[in-house]
Tab-separated table of C-alpha atoms in Angstrom:
chain	number	residue	atom	x	y	z
A	23	UNK	CA	29.109	40.903	39.435
A	24	UNK	CA	26.888	43.987	38.796
A	25	UNK	CA	24.658	44.696	41.340
A	26	UNK	CA	21.213	45.001	39.594
A	27	UNK	CA	18.106	46.860	41.246
A	28	UNK	CA	15.310	44.401	42.099
A	29	UNK	CA	12.857	45.831	39.704
A	30	UNK	CA	15.360	45.148	36.575
A	31	UNK	CA	15.938	41.599	38.210
A	32	UNK	CA	15.167	37.894	36.249
A	33	UNK	CA	13.842	35.551	37.902
A	34	UNK	CA	13.232	31.443	36.978
A	35	UNK	CA	10.278	29.660	37.727
A	36	UNK	CA	11.356	25.799	38.570
A	37	UNK	CA	8.294	23.523	39.336
A	38	UNK	CA	9.304	20.444	41.132
A	39	UNK	CA	7.955	17.627	42.592
A	40	UNK	CA	8.601	18.867	46.350
A	41	UNK	CA	7.304	22.428	45.183
A	42	UNK	CA	7.554	26.034	43.692
A	43	UNK	CA	11.170	27.314	43.494
A	44	UNK	CA	12.159	31.021	42.473
A	45	UNK	CA	15.618	31.517	41.008
A	46	UNK	CA	17.437	34.911	40.578
A	47	UNK	CA	19.804	35.203	37.743
A	48	UNK	CA	23.050	36.777	38.834
A	49	UNK	CA	24.155	39.041	35.610
A	50	UNK	CA	27.772	39.618	35.252
A	51	UNK	CA	30.016	40.611	32.808
A	52	UNK	CA	31.438	37.443	31.695
A	53	UNK	CA	29.519	34.276	33.169
A	54	UNK	CA	25.830	33.600	31.830
A	55	UNK	CA	25.932	36.617	29.295
A	56	UNK	CA	25.555	34.010	26.102
A	57	UNK	CA	24.031	30.815	25.535
A	58	UNK	CA	27.056	28.590	24.997
A	59	UNK	CA	28.286	29.796	27.846
A	60	UNK	CA	25.452	28.760	30.115
A	61	UNK	CA	25.279	25.506	28.333
A	62	UNK	CA	29.340	25.366	29.736
A	63	UNK	CA	28.091	26.426	33.203
A	64	UNK	CA	25.466	23.728	33.288
A	65	UNK	CA	27.955	20.846	33.972
A	66	UNK	CA	29.699	22.460	37.073
A	67	UNK	CA	27.785	23.498	40.121
A	68	UNK	CA	30.976	26.378	41.105
A	69	UNK	CA	30.179	27.977	37.905
A	70	UNK	CA	26.374	27.474	37.852
A	71	UNK	CA	26.031	28.939	41.051
A	72	UNK	CA	27.586	32.397	40.004
A	73	UNK	CA	24.600	32.409	37.603
A	74	UNK	CA	21.814	31.479	39.829
A	75	UNK	CA	20.890	31.595	43.383
A	76	UNK	CA	17.913	30.509	45.207
A	77	UNK	CA	15.110	33.501	45.761
A	78	UNK	CA	12.565	31.517	47.741
A	79	UNK	CA	10.786	27.916	47.821
A	80	UNK	CA	7.039	26.938	48.321
A	81	UNK	CA	6.694	23.416	49.187
A	82	UNK	CA	3.646	21.412	48.666
A	83	UNK	CA	1.689	20.719	51.915
A	84	UNK	CA	0.498	17.013	51.083
A	85	UNK	CA	0.561	14.617	47.857
A	86	UNK	CA	-2.921	15.868	46.790
A	87	UNK	CA	-1.668	19.230	47.019
A	88	UNK	CA	0.776	18.501	44.264
A	89	UNK	CA	-1.227	16.473	41.891
A	90	UNK	CA	-3.424	19.272	41.759
A	91	UNK	CA	-0.933	21.894	41.318
A	92	UNK	CA	0.872	19.404	38.519
A	93	UNK	CA	-2.054	18.736	36.761
A	94	UNK	CA	-3.119	22.553	36.414
A	95	UNK	CA	0.437	22.919	35.197
A	96	UNK	CA	0.284	20.850	32.399
A	97	UNK	CA	-2.997	22.276	31.272
A	98	UNK	CA	-1.096	25.470	31.166
A	99	UNK	CA	-3.189	27.069	34.221
A	100	UNK	CA	-2.187	28.889	37.436
A	101	UNK	CA	-3.212	27.771	40.844
A	102	UNK	CA	-4.141	30.176	43.872
A	103	UNK	CA	-0.942	28.518	45.430
A	104	UNK	CA	1.573	29.827	42.380
A	105	UNK	CA	-0.124	32.993	41.998
A	106	UNK	CA	0.052	33.812	45.874
A	107	UNK	CA	3.967	32.749	45.630
A	108	UNK	CA	4.926	34.562	42.878
A	109	UNK	CA	2.978	37.784	44.028
A	110	UNK	CA	4.825	37.640	47.471
A	111	UNK	CA	8.276	37.226	46.049
A	112	UNK	CA	7.844	39.265	42.626
A	113	UNK	CA	5.789	41.738	44.813
A	114	UNK	CA	3.411	42.616	41.608
A	115	UNK	CA	-0.205	42.357	41.010
A	116	UNK	CA	-2.456	43.412	38.399
A	117	UNK	CA	-3.257	47.080	38.640
A	118	UNK	CA	-5.006	49.903	36.346
A	119	UNK	CA	-2.473	50.628	33.568
A	120	UNK	CA	-1.579	54.244	33.032
A	121	UNK	CA	0.650	55.964	30.878
A	122	UNK	CA	3.260	55.627	33.519
A	123	UNK	CA	3.131	51.929	33.738
A	124	UNK	CA	3.471	51.820	29.860
A	125	UNK	CA	6.984	53.794	29.974
A	126	UNK	CA	8.183	51.780	33.153
A	127	UNK	CA	7.049	48.356	31.833
A	128	UNK	CA	10.368	47.185	30.630
A	129	UNK	CA	12.214	48.217	34.025
A	130	UNK	CA	9.799	45.624	35.783
A	131	UNK	CA	10.856	42.196	36.755
A	132	UNK	CA	11.473	39.464	34.023
A	133	UNK	CA	9.898	35.887	34.687
A	134	UNK	CA	11.794	32.899	32.634
A	135	UNK	CA	9.236	30.049	32.356
A	136	UNK	CA	9.889	26.901	29.784
A	137	UNK	CA	6.164	25.976	29.180
A	138	UNK	CA	4.679	28.831	27.103
A	139	UNK	CA	0.877	28.084	27.899
A	140	UNK	CA	1.763	28.683	31.590
A	141	UNK	CA	3.825	31.555	30.975
A	142	UNK	CA	1.115	33.195	28.572
A	143	UNK	CA	-1.582	32.535	31.839
A	144	UNK	CA	1.330	33.987	34.260
A	145	UNK	CA	1.661	37.135	32.157
A	146	UNK	CA	-1.921	37.777	31.631
A	147	UNK	CA	-2.778	37.381	35.535
A	148	UNK	CA	0.587	38.941	37.275
A	149	UNK	CA	1.092	41.681	34.070
A	150	UNK	CA	5.075	40.826	34.389
A	151	UNK	CA	6.877	40.328	30.852
A	152	UNK	CA	7.486	36.673	30.682
A	153	UNK	CA	10.494	34.925	28.917
A	154	UNK	CA	10.105	31.280	27.124
A	155	UNK	CA	13.424	30.931	24.878
A	156	UNK	CA	16.461	28.353	24.665
A	157	UNK	CA	18.155	30.061	27.617
A	158	UNK	CA	15.378	29.501	30.104
A	159	UNK	CA	15.534	25.904	28.833
A	160	UNK	CA	19.373	25.320	29.487
A	161	UNK	CA	19.360	27.078	32.787
A	162	UNK	CA	16.364	25.127	34.052
A	163	UNK	CA	18.377	21.983	33.314
A	164	UNK	CA	21.123	23.179	35.528
A	165	UNK	CA	18.809	23.889	38.533
A	166	UNK	CA	16.793	20.192	37.914
A	167	UNK	CA	20.281	19.099	38.028
A	168	UNK	CA	21.648	20.871	41.135
A	169	UNK	CA	18.347	21.457	42.747
A	170	UNK	CA	19.141	19.257	45.858
A	171	UNK	CA	22.271	21.545	46.266
A	172	UNK	CA	20.415	24.868	46.783
A	173	UNK	CA	18.210	23.680	49.436
A	174	UNK	CA	19.131	22.524	52.696
A	175	UNK	CA	17.766	18.803	54.471
A	176	UNK	CA	16.994	17.738	50.510
A	177	UNK	CA	19.021	15.178	49.323
A	178	UNK	CA	19.151	13.144	45.897
A	179	UNK	CA	17.124	10.273	47.205
A	180	UNK	CA	14.057	12.612	48.434
A	181	UNK	CA	14.055	14.218	45.006
A	182	UNK	CA	13.886	11.002	43.513
A	183	UNK	CA	11.320	9.615	45.761
A	184	UNK	CA	8.958	12.492	45.473
A	185	UNK	CA	9.233	12.550	41.891
A	186	UNK	CA	8.836	8.880	41.589
A	187	UNK	CA	5.604	9.156	44.336
A	188	UNK	CA	3.888	11.981	42.054
A	189	UNK	CA	4.695	10.335	38.457
A	190	UNK	CA	2.386	7.342	39.879
A	191	UNK	CA	-0.288	9.130	41.218
A	192	UNK	CA	-0.250	11.750	38.195
A	193	UNK	CA	-0.351	8.527	35.515
A	194	UNK	CA	-3.276	6.770	38.119
A	195	UNK	CA	-5.386	9.807	37.948
A	196	UNK	CA	-4.812	10.099	34.107
A	197	UNK	CA	-5.439	6.929	33.519
A	198	UNK	CA	-8.789	6.510	35.704
A	199	UNK	CA	-9.984	9.946	34.330
A	200	UNK	CA	-9.215	9.429	30.902
A	201	UNK	CA	-12.048	10.771	28.365
A	202	UNK	CA	-10.899	8.598	25.458
A	203	UNK	CA	-10.974	5.133	27.510
A	204	UNK	CA	-13.787	4.161	25.380
A	205	UNK	CA	-12.414	4.955	22.301
A	206	UNK	CA	-9.071	2.877	23.475
A	207	UNK	CA	-11.127	-0.354	23.593
A	208	UNK	CA	-12.641	0.853	19.869
A	209	UNK	CA	-9.196	1.499	18.665
A	210	UNK	CA	-7.227	-1.469	20.067
A	211	UNK	CA	-10.263	-4.317	18.696
A	212	UNK	CA	-9.922	-2.665	15.129
A	213	UNK	CA	-6.275	-2.950	14.983
A	214	UNK	CA	-6.726	-6.527	16.134
A	215	UNK	CA	-9.584	-7.433	13.801
A	216	UNK	CA	-7.325	-5.968	11.007
A	217	UNK	CA	-4.466	-8.099	12.299
A	218	UNK	CA	-6.270	-11.227	12.429
A	219	UNK	CA	-8.091	-11.147	9.363
A	220	UNK	CA	-4.564	-10.728	7.541
A	221	UNK	CA	-3.119	-13.917	10.065
A	222	UNK	CA	-6.037	-15.849	9.053
A	223	UNK	CA	-6.105	-15.661	5.528
A	224	UNK	CA	-2.535	-16.452	5.632
A	225	UNK	CA	-2.908	-19.663	7.830
A	226	UNK	CA	-6.112	-20.742	5.454
A	227	UNK	CA	-3.661	-20.625	2.573
A	228	UNK	CA	-1.651	-22.661	4.168
A	229	UNK	CA	-4.149	-25.342	5.196
A	230	UNK	CA	-5.236	-25.041	1.878
A	231	UNK	CA	-1.445	-25.858	0.227
A	232	UNK	CA	-0.897	-28.336	2.809
A	233	UNK	CA	-4.317	-30.448	3.152
A	234	UNK	CA	-4.634	-29.901	-0.741
A	235	UNK	CA	-1.415	-32.640	-1.400
A	236	UNK	CA	-3.741	-35.148	0.155
A	237	UNK	CA	-7.296	-33.869	-0.962
A	238	UNK	CA	-6.834	-31.463	-4.138
A	239	UNK	CA	-10.222	-31.797	-5.286
A	240	UNK	CA	-11.700	-30.382	-1.805
A	241	UNK	CA	-10.051	-27.017	-2.928
A	242	UNK	CA	-12.599	-26.439	-5.605
A	243	UNK	CA	-15.735	-27.954	-3.521
A	244	UNK	CA	-15.176	-25.855	-0.473
A	245	UNK	CA	-14.504	-21.940	-1.327
A	246	UNK	CA	-14.656	-20.464	2.066
A	247	UNK	CA	-11.410	-20.560	4.332
A	248	UNK	CA	-13.445	-21.881	7.689
A	249	UNK	CA	-15.218	-24.401	5.784
A	250	UNK	CA	-12.255	-25.907	4.574
A	251	UNK	CA	-10.376	-25.899	7.956
A	252	UNK	CA	-13.285	-27.639	9.214
A	253	UNK	CA	-13.585	-30.099	6.685
A	254	UNK	CA	-10.355	-30.868	6.985
A	255	UNK	CA	-10.253	-31.622	10.466
A	256	UNK	CA	-13.113	-33.912	10.219
A	257	UNK	CA	-12.528	-36.016	6.985
A	258	UNK	CA	-8.593	-36.202	7.865
A	259	UNK	CA	-7.495	-39.439	5.806
A	260	UNK	CA	-9.774	-39.508	2.527
A	261	UNK	CA	-9.492	-43.294	2.651
A	262	UNK	CA	-11.824	-43.341	5.595
A	263	UNK	CA	-14.378	-41.032	4.424
A	264	UNK	CA	-17.900	-42.956	3.886
A	265	UNK	CA	-21.750	-42.234	4.161
A	266	UNK	CA	-21.525	-42.210	7.948
A	267	UNK	CA	-19.549	-38.692	7.815
A	268	UNK	CA	-22.257	-37.369	5.305
A	269	UNK	CA	-24.734	-35.574	8.081
A	270	UNK	CA	-21.690	-33.764	9.559
A	271	UNK	CA	-20.499	-32.956	6.440
A	272	UNK	CA	-24.101	-31.562	5.274
A	273	UNK	CA	-23.874	-29.452	8.963
A	274	UNK	CA	-20.668	-28.044	7.947
A	275	UNK	CA	-21.869	-27.264	4.100
A	276	UNK	CA	-25.205	-26.322	4.811
A	277	UNK	CA	-25.785	-28.395	1.276
A	278	UNK	CA	-26.919	-31.955	0.994
A	279	UNK	CA	-25.506	-31.838	-2.985
A	280	UNK	CA	-21.945	-30.843	-1.966
A	281	UNK	CA	-21.701	-33.383	1.125
A	282	UNK	CA	-22.108	-35.806	-1.650
A	283	UNK	CA	-20.075	-34.301	-4.152
A	284	UNK	CA	-17.198	-34.438	-1.416
A	285	UNK	CA	-17.840	-38.139	-0.625
A	286	UNK	CA	-17.389	-39.158	-4.611
A	287	UNK	CA	-14.530	-36.912	-4.916
A	288	UNK	CA	-12.549	-38.796	-2.261
A	289	UNK	CA	-13.155	-41.830	-3.718
A	290	UNK	CA	-11.642	-40.805	-7.356
A	291	UNK	CA	-9.455	-38.518	-5.823
A	292	UNK	CA	-5.634	-38.035	-7.068
A	293	UNK	CA	-3.804	-37.151	-4.297
A	294	UNK	CA	-0.977	-38.450	-2.071
A	295	UNK	CA	-1.509	-40.618	1.299
A	296	UNK	CA	0.024	-39.084	4.459
A	297	UNK	CA	1.406	-40.666	7.712
A	298	UNK	CA	-0.528	-40.610	10.547
A	299	UNK	CA	2.015	-37.802	12.179
A	300	UNK	CA	1.963	-35.454	9.101
A	301	UNK	CA	-2.247	-35.941	9.052
A	302	UNK	CA	-1.828	-34.763	12.882
A	303	UNK	CA	0.315	-32.050	12.662
A	304	UNK	CA	-2.250	-30.466	9.520
A	305	UNK	CA	-5.662	-31.163	11.903
A	306	UNK	CA	-3.976	-29.637	14.875
A	307	UNK	CA	-2.890	-26.418	12.111
A	308	UNK	CA	-6.405	-26.547	10.748
A	309	UNK	CA	-8.171	-26.775	14.510
A	310	UNK	CA	-5.867	-23.617	15.504
A	311	UNK	CA	-7.391	-21.774	12.004
A	312	UNK	CA	-10.874	-23.107	13.566
A	313	UNK	CA	-10.520	-21.100	16.599
A	314	UNK	CA	-9.155	-18.034	15.482
A	315	UNK	CA	-12.141	-17.721	12.934
A	316	UNK	CA	-14.796	-18.375	15.896
A	317	UNK	CA	-12.437	-15.635	17.886
A	318	UNK	CA	-12.470	-13.336	15.141
A	319	UNK	CA	-16.371	-13.429	15.087
A	320	UNK	CA	-16.453	-12.859	18.887
A	321	UNK	CA	-14.314	-9.722	18.300
A	322	UNK	CA	-16.634	-8.395	15.478
A	323	UNK	CA	-19.931	-8.755	17.571
A	324	UNK	CA	-17.693	-6.994	20.655
A	325	UNK	CA	-16.771	-4.224	18.363
A	326	UNK	CA	-20.173	-3.901	16.983
A	327	UNK	CA	-21.539	-3.480	20.683
A	328	UNK	CA	-18.532	-0.955	21.614
A	329	UNK	CA	-19.389	1.054	18.482
A	330	UNK	CA	-23.381	1.092	19.000
A	331	UNK	CA	-22.328	2.398	22.582
A	332	UNK	CA	-19.838	5.154	21.758
A	333	UNK	CA	-20.534	6.002	18.224
A	334	UNK	CA	-24.324	4.607	17.198
A	335	UNK	CA	-24.564	7.929	14.328
A	336	UNK	CA	-21.416	6.834	12.732
A	337	UNK	CA	-21.976	3.268	12.724
A	338	UNK	CA	-25.296	3.411	11.301
A	339	UNK	CA	-23.866	5.718	9.004
A	340	UNK	CA	-21.297	4.288	7.431
A	341	UNK	CA	-20.911	0.691	9.412
A	342	UNK	CA	-18.868	-0.300	12.353
A	343	UNK	CA	-15.885	-1.563	10.707
A	344	UNK	CA	-15.124	1.526	8.678
A	345	UNK	CA	-15.965	4.296	11.441
A	346	UNK	CA	-13.736	2.499	14.103
A	347	UNK	CA	-11.078	2.713	11.389
A	348	UNK	CA	-11.734	6.296	11.127
A	349	UNK	CA	-11.414	6.968	15.171
A	350	UNK	CA	-8.530	4.794	15.267
A	351	UNK	CA	-6.590	6.841	12.464
A	352	UNK	CA	-8.179	10.279	14.221
A	353	UNK	CA	-6.775	9.152	17.745
A	354	UNK	CA	-10.361	9.377	19.411
A	355	UNK	CA	-13.925	10.064	18.395
A	356	UNK	CA	-13.265	13.801	19.784
A	357	UNK	CA	-10.031	14.686	17.512
A	358	UNK	CA	-12.826	12.870	14.768
A	359	UNK	CA	-15.553	15.299	15.431
A	360	UNK	CA	-12.823	18.381	15.255
A	361	UNK	CA	-11.891	17.311	12.017
A	362	UNK	CA	-13.514	19.056	8.961
A	363	UNK	CA	-15.251	17.473	5.960
A	364	UNK	CA	-12.128	17.631	3.759
A	365	UNK	CA	-10.021	15.990	6.221
A	366	UNK	CA	-12.509	13.103	6.733
A	367	UNK	CA	-12.533	12.380	3.320
A	368	UNK	CA	-8.703	11.950	2.708
A	369	UNK	CA	-8.384	10.510	6.505
A	370	UNK	CA	-5.875	7.200	5.772
A	371	UNK	CA	-4.506	8.645	2.071
A	372	UNK	CA	-1.733	11.021	3.505
A	373	UNK	CA	1.047	9.264	1.724
A	374	UNK	CA	-0.956	9.996	-1.976
A	375	UNK	CA	-1.541	13.358	-0.869
A	376	UNK	CA	2.162	14.419	-0.241
A	377	UNK	CA	3.006	12.660	-3.246
A	378	UNK	CA	0.593	14.500	-5.186
A	379	UNK	CA	1.435	17.824	-3.189
A	380	UNK	CA	5.266	17.085	-4.032
A	381	UNK	CA	4.901	16.145	-7.627
A	382	UNK	CA	1.934	18.356	-8.312
A	383	UNK	CA	-0.394	15.911	-9.620
A	384	UNK	CA	-4.276	14.917	-8.628
A	385	UNK	CA	-4.967	14.681	-5.104
A	386	UNK	CA	-6.654	11.566	-3.782
A	387	UNK	CA	-10.346	11.775	-3.891
A	388	UNK	CA	-10.974	9.433	-0.822
A	389	UNK	CA	-9.407	7.379	1.857
A	390	UNK	CA	-10.763	5.048	4.393
A	391	UNK	CA	-14.284	6.269	3.548
A	392	UNK	CA	-13.752	4.467	0.289
A	393	UNK	CA	-14.293	0.708	2.135
A	394	UNK	CA	-18.214	1.843	2.577
A	395	UNK	CA	-20.864	0.697	0.401
A	396	UNK	CA	-21.485	3.921	-1.268
A	397	UNK	CA	-18.530	4.818	-3.363
A	398	UNK	CA	-18.473	1.189	-4.823
A	399	UNK	CA	-22.060	1.866	-5.636
A	400	UNK	CA	-21.865	4.987	-7.500
A	401	UNK	CA	-20.523	5.476	-11.170
A	402	UNK	CA	-16.875	6.423	-12.134
A	403	UNK	CA	-17.327	9.737	-12.842
A	404	UNK	CA	-19.398	10.384	-9.260
A	405	UNK	CA	-17.338	8.557	-7.027
A	406	UNK	CA	-15.266	12.036	-5.939
A	407	UNK	CA	-18.558	13.850	-5.440
A	408	UNK	CA	-20.358	11.161	-3.305
A	409	UNK	CA	-16.906	10.879	-1.204
A	410	UNK	CA	-17.284	14.477	-0.309
A	411	UNK	CA	-21.060	14.196	0.283
A	412	UNK	CA	-20.133	11.072	2.512
A	413	UNK	CA	-17.178	12.799	4.582
A	414	UNK	CA	-19.365	15.872	4.913
A	415	UNK	CA	-22.233	13.120	6.663
A	416	UNK	CA	-19.615	11.623	8.738
A	417	UNK	CA	-18.287	14.476	10.236
A	418	UNK	CA	-21.814	15.255	11.534
A	419	UNK	CA	-22.522	12.243	12.795
A	420	UNK	CA	-19.294	12.172	14.877
A	421	UNK	CA	-20.099	15.520	16.337
A	422	UNK	CA	-23.554	14.291	17.411
A	423	UNK	CA	-21.928	11.261	18.927
A	424	UNK	CA	-19.282	13.217	20.695
A	425	UNK	CA	-21.320	16.169	22.150
A	426	UNK	CA	-24.477	15.109	22.424
A	427	UNK	CA	-25.835	13.765	25.875
A	428	UNK	CA	-28.388	11.176	25.218
A	429	UNK	CA	-26.986	8.533	22.402
A	430	UNK	CA	-29.474	7.597	19.668
A	431	UNK	CA	-28.660	6.551	16.135
A	432	UNK	CA	-31.984	8.087	14.668
A	433	UNK	CA	-29.315	10.842	13.345
A	434	UNK	CA	-27.095	8.238	11.563
A	435	UNK	CA	-29.987	6.650	9.858
A	436	UNK	CA	-31.483	9.735	8.450
A	437	UNK	CA	-28.134	10.562	7.229
A	438	UNK	CA	-27.672	7.447	5.444
A	439	UNK	CA	-31.084	7.824	3.952
A	440	UNK	CA	-29.575	11.439	2.306
A	441	UNK	CA	-26.919	9.708	1.146
A	442	UNK	CA	-28.753	7.322	-0.686
A	443	UNK	CA	-30.864	10.048	-2.129
A	444	UNK	CA	-28.020	11.796	-3.217
A	445	UNK	CA	-26.719	8.605	-5.341
A	446	UNK	CA	-30.310	8.079	-6.651
A	447	UNK	CA	-30.064	12.176	-7.505
A	448	UNK	CA	-26.912	11.168	-9.858
A	449	UNK	CA	-28.666	7.926	-11.084
A	450	UNK	CA	-32.341	9.835	-12.246
A	451	UNK	CA	-31.929	13.365	-11.470
A	452	UNK	CA	-34.598	13.376	-8.141
A	453	UNK	CA	-34.159	16.003	-5.811
A	454	UNK	CA	-33.282	15.217	-2.648
A	455	UNK	CA	-34.630	16.415	0.895
A	456	UNK	CA	-32.414	19.372	2.658
A	457	UNK	CA	-30.504	18.630	5.708
A	458	UNK	CA	-32.524	21.318	7.863
A	459	UNK	CA	-35.964	19.549	7.357
A	460	UNK	CA	-34.466	16.263	8.013
A	461	UNK	CA	-32.411	17.453	11.294
A	462	UNK	CA	-36.098	19.058	12.285
A	463	UNK	CA	-37.757	15.810	11.500
A	464	UNK	CA	-35.165	14.050	13.689
A	465	UNK	CA	-35.646	16.458	16.313
A	466	UNK	CA	-39.122	16.147	16.335
A	467	UNK	CA	-39.214	12.313	16.732
A	468	UNK	CA	-37.229	12.864	20.006
A	469	UNK	CA	-38.815	15.110	21.527
A	470	UNK	CA	-42.208	13.368	20.786
A	471	UNK	CA	-40.269	10.319	22.196
A	472	UNK	CA	-39.290	11.999	25.264
A	473	UNK	CA	-43.186	12.897	25.892
A	474	UNK	CA	-44.093	9.421	25.739
A	475	UNK	CA	-41.465	8.426	28.194
A	476	UNK	CA	-42.576	10.948	30.433
A	477	UNK	CA	-46.200	10.012	30.293
A	478	UNK	CA	-45.420	6.480	30.431
A	479	UNK	CA	-43.269	7.330	33.785
A	480	UNK	CA	-46.633	9.636	35.045
A	481	UNK	CA	-48.601	7.133	34.604
A	482	UNK	CA	-46.577	4.572	36.445
A	483	UNK	CA	-46.102	7.294	39.424
A	484	UNK	CA	-50.071	7.692	39.566
A	485	UNK	CA	-50.595	4.111	39.484
A	486	UNK	CA	-48.111	3.565	42.024
A	487	UNK	CA	-49.852	6.280	44.173
A	488	UNK	CA	-53.303	4.464	43.741
A	489	UNK	CA	-51.731	1.412	45.084
A	490	UNK	CA	-50.403	3.073	48.402
A	491	UNK	CA	-53.623	4.757	48.697
A	492	UNK	CA	-55.717	1.534	48.682
A	493	UNK	CA	-52.785	-0.337	50.755
A	494	UNK	CA	-53.525	2.276	53.424
A	495	UNK	CA	-57.306	2.253	53.453
A	496	UNK	CA	-57.012	-1.287	53.443
A	497	UNK	CA	-55.069	-0.745	56.899
A	498	UNK	CA	-57.284	1.477	57.856
A	499	UNK	CA	-59.945	-0.877	57.543
A	500	UNK	CA	-58.581	-3.741	59.210
A	501	UNK	CA	-57.399	-1.475	61.680
A	502	UNK	CA	-60.697	-0.133	62.604
A	503	UNK	CA	-61.534	-4.034	63.000
A	504	UNK	CA	-59.161	-4.995	65.178
A	505	UNK	CA	-59.898	-1.990	67.400
A	506	UNK	CA	-63.462	-3.276	67.309
A	507	UNK	CA	-62.833	-6.649	68.380
A	508	UNK	CA	-60.187	-5.260	71.041
A	509	UNK	CA	-63.025	-3.070	72.465
A	510	UNK	CA	-65.561	-6.261	72.515
A	511	UNK	CA	-62.614	-8.335	74.139
A	512	UNK	CA	-62.517	-5.974	77.033
A	513	UNK	CA	-66.694	-5.532	77.422
A	514	UNK	CA	-66.456	-9.051	77.724
A	515	UNK	CA	-63.597	-9.062	80.167
A	516	UNK	CA	-65.253	-6.489	82.193
A	517	UNK	CA	-68.783	-8.337	82.278
A	518	UNK	CA	-66.854	-11.396	83.848
A	519	UNK	CA	-64.901	-9.630	86.297
A	520	UNK	CA	-68.179	-7.936	87.406
A	521	UNK	CA	-70.258	-11.208	87.475
A	522	UNK	CA	-67.190	-12.450	89.763
A	523	UNK	CA	-67.435	-9.837	92.212
A	524	UNK	CA	-70.699	-10.175	92.539
A	525	UNK	CA	-70.669	-14.053	93.367
A	526	UNK	CA	-67.559	-13.577	96.129
A	527	UNK	CA	-70.162	-10.654	97.604
A	528	UNK	CA	-73.074	-13.459	98.101
A	529	UNK	CA	-70.890	-15.980	99.352
A	530	UNK	CA	-69.433	-13.730	102.245
A	531	UNK	CA	-72.743	-12.574	103.212
A	532	UNK	CA	-73.305	-16.508	103.550
């Protein structure tokens, strides 16, 4: 091997679960000169040890220290421990640049780092040349494979245990301090709600076809799937239907006339008779459809509550379901807030967009926001314009929800009024209000509310102070009365003692 001065040496930084390792690359004429030879040498320890040798190793002092360093590395930051380790072993420090330093910059030590963010941070802080390429990745792969062979008293089992413990603590920390954990509840609930809608539609159609074989006239009378399933579960055999069931049917149908119509249709029905086993299976399946429909209502209420807690302005503007779908498609509320209005407009229509770009056709005008009521109410020629305006308001509402400290739906309600005004402008030509005026109006309302709350708090504090003063005054008066009583008792006792002493002296004299 060629002897290389330390100033021109190339080092490799390896971040392991046990600590930081710094490896020096041994430059030779044949081995390690090309990427293919490095890939071949990674598989054998004898060949790989001729390319790389251990320069220094800094173990972590505790599990908390390891977790702190691994969190910083994932975010592309350099901890004081890593900075001290590199400064000691590379003998570098950020100094004032001069003309001679610029000439000698290429002759300094080089550091190979796989993570580009971390490499840029090291380059800024320590002012050394950092390399991040495929060769560094292959060398690091070999170091990770033979790491326990370079360090004494460190076996493969120890490496595995430290990696497992650190991965568990890292995952636990990420789940515990996840910023988007409220968004995840919304994403999962809207996905389940959409799936339930599809399944309920399929199951309800199956109940209609199955029970319609026995009572086909009921399909036309009961149009709603949930009502049809409840009626099928109540009636079962149409031959047993009589006037005693009318109150129950009126409760389900919410109409006395329809209940009588069902009774008359059952008497004149052309359906086939079913056995007890067949009817038992139909009633059990209808019962499952009823329970699923009721659970779907509960899930919808849960989604409304979560959206009002997480994104009240977005839900007030465009509705809970459409807002939840936008958050789900973006991945989180923070990602949706970072999107421009043009991206929010076509969010959910990516396939149509890429197809239009490929065929050089017309791009889509709207994506998920098409399900809002505003676009359906607009005229065909104004659908694109109102979708662009609505996407703009949605991006404003999502940013207010994401970055504001005090959650309120007043911005969303005012933005909704603006969209209504824009629809009226397209219909009649009436000029809408400006966005600056509307936002200033909301800010004034919030300020007045804050002042009222602070005033109420001050009044309550004053009342509590007055009560405390009254209690103190009452206590003082009670204390004074008690003292007076005690003094009187003492005086009475003293007088009784004096009278007794006088009597004793008279007796002694006698």
